[in-house]
Amino acid sequence: MPASLASYVESWHPTPVTDDDTLPPGPAAALSALPDLPATAAGSGAPLPPLWQWLYFLHWAPQHAPERRRMFADGRCEITEPLRLGEPAERVSSPAAVTPKQGRNGELLFVTERQEFRQRGRTCLVEEQDIVSRSGEGSAPRHPTSLDVTAVLEP
């Protein structure tokens, strides 16, 4: 019988991960254009609106990389001062809590990730995200691994 998820995470204490980003105006300009805002929120030195930090510090993992299904469960964000566009910023991510649980269809892992965003040596905002990972394949349909070329559209 395989070991429980709890036995794997009880001694798991990863070190914080630090990422850097220059906060270029481009992503904020693109999002500003979407709701037809009267003025772009993308000038260098301009304050980044709340939650727009999600446009930065991105990592593009291959689609096949996740072995567990992840779901966003909850989050909190405290802004002391806004991040400024065009200024170097740093994000320090670390797990704040890790809790394994047993669900109807298998084991679940609840992880609270704490992210501190800093500029000019000061912490500007702190965000916590609660992420739930499911183990196993589950019953949800998966995307096909190849294209079905035999399908024909009827007029």
Short mmCIF file of C-alpha atoms in Angstrom, two decimals:
data_model
loop_
_atom_site.label_atom_id
_atom_site.label_comp_id
_atom_site.label_asym_id
_atom_site.label_seq_id
_atom_site.Cartn_x
_atom_site.Cartn_y
_atom_site.Cartn_z
CA MET A 1 0.00 0.00 0.00
CA PRO A 2 1.45 3.42 -0.93
CA ALA A 3 2.32 5.86 1.81
CA SER A 4 -0.21 8.58 2.60
CA LEU A 5 0.26 12.10 1.35
CA ALA A 6 0.56 13.28 4.97
CA SER A 7 3.69 11.15 5.43
CA TYR A 8 5.34 12.94 2.50
CA VAL A 9 4.54 16.50 3.55
CA GLU A 10 5.09 16.26 7.31
CA SER A 11 8.82 16.80 6.85
CA TRP A 12 8.53 19.07 3.81
CA HIS A 13 9.91 22.54 4.58
CA PRO A 14 10.92 24.20 1.31
CA THR A 15 13.00 27.34 1.41
CA PRO A 16 11.50 30.61 0.16
CA VAL A 17 11.81 31.28 -3.57
CA THR A 18 12.74 34.77 -4.78
CA ASP A 19 11.84 36.04 -8.25
CA ASP A 20 12.67 39.39 -9.85
CA ASP A 21 10.67 41.39 -12.38
CA THR A 22 11.16 44.87 -13.85
CA LEU A 23 7.38 45.44 -14.03
CA PRO A 24 7.39 46.69 -17.63
CA PRO A 25 4.38 48.81 -18.60
CA GLY A 26 3.26 46.47 -21.45
CA PRO A 27 1.09 43.98 -19.52
CA ALA A 28 -0.63 46.76 -17.54
CA ALA A 29 -1.24 48.72 -20.76
CA ALA A 30 -2.83 45.66 -22.35
CA LEU A 31 -5.16 45.09 -19.39
CA SER A 32 -6.01 48.81 -19.22
CA ALA A 33 -7.23 48.68 -22.81
CA LEU A 34 -9.57 45.76 -22.14
CA PRO A 35 -12.27 47.63 -20.16
CA ASP A 36 -11.78 50.87 -22.18
CA LEU A 37 -10.37 52.81 -19.25
CA PRO A 38 -10.13 56.54 -20.06
CA ALA A 39 -6.37 56.54 -19.48
CA THR A 40 -3.87 53.75 -19.49
CA ALA A 41 -2.55 52.64 -16.12
CA ALA A 42 0.79 51.90 -17.70
CA GLY A 43 3.08 54.88 -17.40
CA SER A 44 6.51 54.26 -15.94
CA GLY A 45 6.37 55.04 -12.22
CA ALA A 46 2.56 54.74 -12.17
CA PRO A 47 1.03 52.71 -9.35
CA LEU A 48 -0.03 49.20 -10.29
CA PRO A 49 -3.76 48.71 -9.52
CA PRO A 50 -4.69 46.10 -6.89
CA LEU A 51 -4.24 42.46 -7.98
CA TRP A 52 -2.54 43.43 -11.25
CA GLN A 53 0.63 41.89 -9.83
CA TRP A 54 -0.86 38.70 -11.34
CA LEU A 55 0.36 40.00 -14.73
CA TYR A 56 3.97 39.78 -13.58
CA PHE A 57 6.42 37.20 -12.19
CA LEU A 58 4.94 34.61 -14.55
CA HIS A 59 6.26 31.08 -15.02
CA TRP A 60 5.14 29.09 -18.06
CA ALA A 61 5.21 25.43 -17.05
CA PRO A 62 4.66 22.84 -19.79
CA GLN A 63 1.06 21.61 -19.94
CA HIS A 64 2.13 18.06 -19.04
CA ALA A 65 4.09 19.16 -15.96
CA PRO A 66 1.41 19.16 -13.22
CA GLU A 67 0.81 15.68 -11.86
CA ARG A 68 -2.01 16.80 -9.61
CA ARG A 69 -5.10 18.83 -10.31
CA ARG A 70 -4.84 22.27 -8.77
CA MET A 71 -7.74 24.52 -7.82
CA PHE A 72 -7.73 28.04 -6.44
CA ALA A 73 -9.72 28.01 -3.19
CA ASP A 74 -9.28 31.43 -1.54
CA GLY A 75 -6.95 34.36 -1.17
CA ARG A 76 -6.13 37.51 0.74
CA CYS A 77 -4.14 40.58 -0.23
CA GLU A 78 -2.87 43.41 1.96
CA ILE A 79 -1.44 46.43 0.17
CA THR A 80 0.76 48.76 2.20
CA GLU A 81 1.73 50.81 -0.84
CA PRO A 82 1.24 50.12 -4.56
CA LEU A 83 3.94 48.59 -6.69
CA ARG A 84 5.32 51.06 -9.26
CA LEU A 85 5.58 50.21 -12.94
CA GLY A 86 9.01 50.25 -14.51
CA GLU A 87 10.80 49.78 -11.18
CA PRO A 88 12.61 46.56 -10.24
CA ALA A 89 10.55 44.40 -7.90
CA GLU A 90 11.05 41.16 -6.07
CA ARG A 91 8.59 38.50 -4.99
CA VAL A 92 9.42 36.11 -2.17
CA SER A 93 7.16 33.03 -2.12
CA SER A 94 6.95 30.50 0.68
CA PRO A 95 4.39 28.03 2.00
CA ALA A 96 2.57 29.41 5.03
CA ALA A 97 0.57 26.23 5.72
CA VAL A 98 0.34 22.71 4.29
CA THR A 99 -2.60 20.50 5.29
CA PRO A 100 -3.35 17.07 3.80
CA LYS A 101 -6.97 15.86 3.95
CA GLN A 102 -8.96 12.89 2.70
CA GLY A 103 -11.74 13.64 0.21
CA ARG A 104 -14.44 11.47 -1.36
CA ASN A 105 -12.29 10.67 -4.40
CA GLY A 106 -8.84 10.60 -2.83
CA GLU A 107 -6.32 12.67 -0.98
CA LEU A 108 -6.30 16.48 -1.08
CA LEU A 109 -3.48 18.85 -0.23
CA PHE A 110 -4.35 22.37 0.95
CA VAL A 111 -1.40 24.74 0.57
CA THR A 112 -1.39 28.40 1.60
CA GLU A 113 1.29 30.20 -0.37
CA ARG A 114 2.49 33.54 1.02
CA GLN A 115 3.96 36.02 -1.46
CA GLU A 116 5.67 39.22 -0.40
CA PHE A 117 6.20 41.82 -3.14
CA ARG A 118 8.99 44.32 -2.50
CA GLN A 119 10.37 47.45 -4.16
CA ARG A 120 13.11 49.79 -2.97
CA GLY A 121 13.76 47.48 0.01
CA ARG A 122 10.19 47.82 1.33
CA THR A 123 7.37 45.28 1.40
CA CYS A 124 4.58 46.83 -0.69
CA LEU A 125 2.02 44.07 -0.62
CA VAL A 126 1.49 40.62 0.82
CA GLU A 127 -0.76 38.09 -0.87
CA GLU A 128 -1.78 34.67 0.35
CA GLN A 129 -3.37 32.11 -1.96
CA ASP A 130 -5.02 28.90 -0.80
CA ILE A 131 -4.49 26.19 -3.41
CA VAL A 132 -6.04 22.70 -3.31
CA SER A 133 -4.38 19.82 -5.17
CA ARG A 134 -6.22 16.56 -5.86
CA SER A 135 -4.38 13.31 -6.25
CA GLY A 136 -5.18 10.68 -8.85
CA GLU A 137 -6.89 10.85 -12.20
CA GLY A 138 -10.43 11.35 -10.91
CA SER A 139 -13.47 11.14 -13.13
CA ALA A 140 -13.16 14.42 -15.03
CA PRO A 141 -12.63 14.05 -18.79
CA ARG A 142 -9.09 14.59 -20.05
CA HIS A 143 -8.10 16.30 -23.28
CA PRO A 144 -7.30 13.87 -26.08
CA THR A 145 -3.61 13.26 -26.74
CA SER A 146 -4.09 13.34 -30.51
CA LEU A 147 -6.41 14.99 -33.00
CA ASP A 148 -9.30 12.90 -34.37
CA VAL A 149 -9.02 13.42 -38.12
CA THR A 150 -11.91 11.08 -38.92
CA ALA A 151 -14.57 13.54 -37.76
CA VAL A 152 -16.63 15.05 -40.57
CA LEU A 153 -18.77 18.18 -40.35
CA GLU A 154 -22.31 17.69 -41.68
CA PRO A 155 -23.80 20.58 -43.69
#
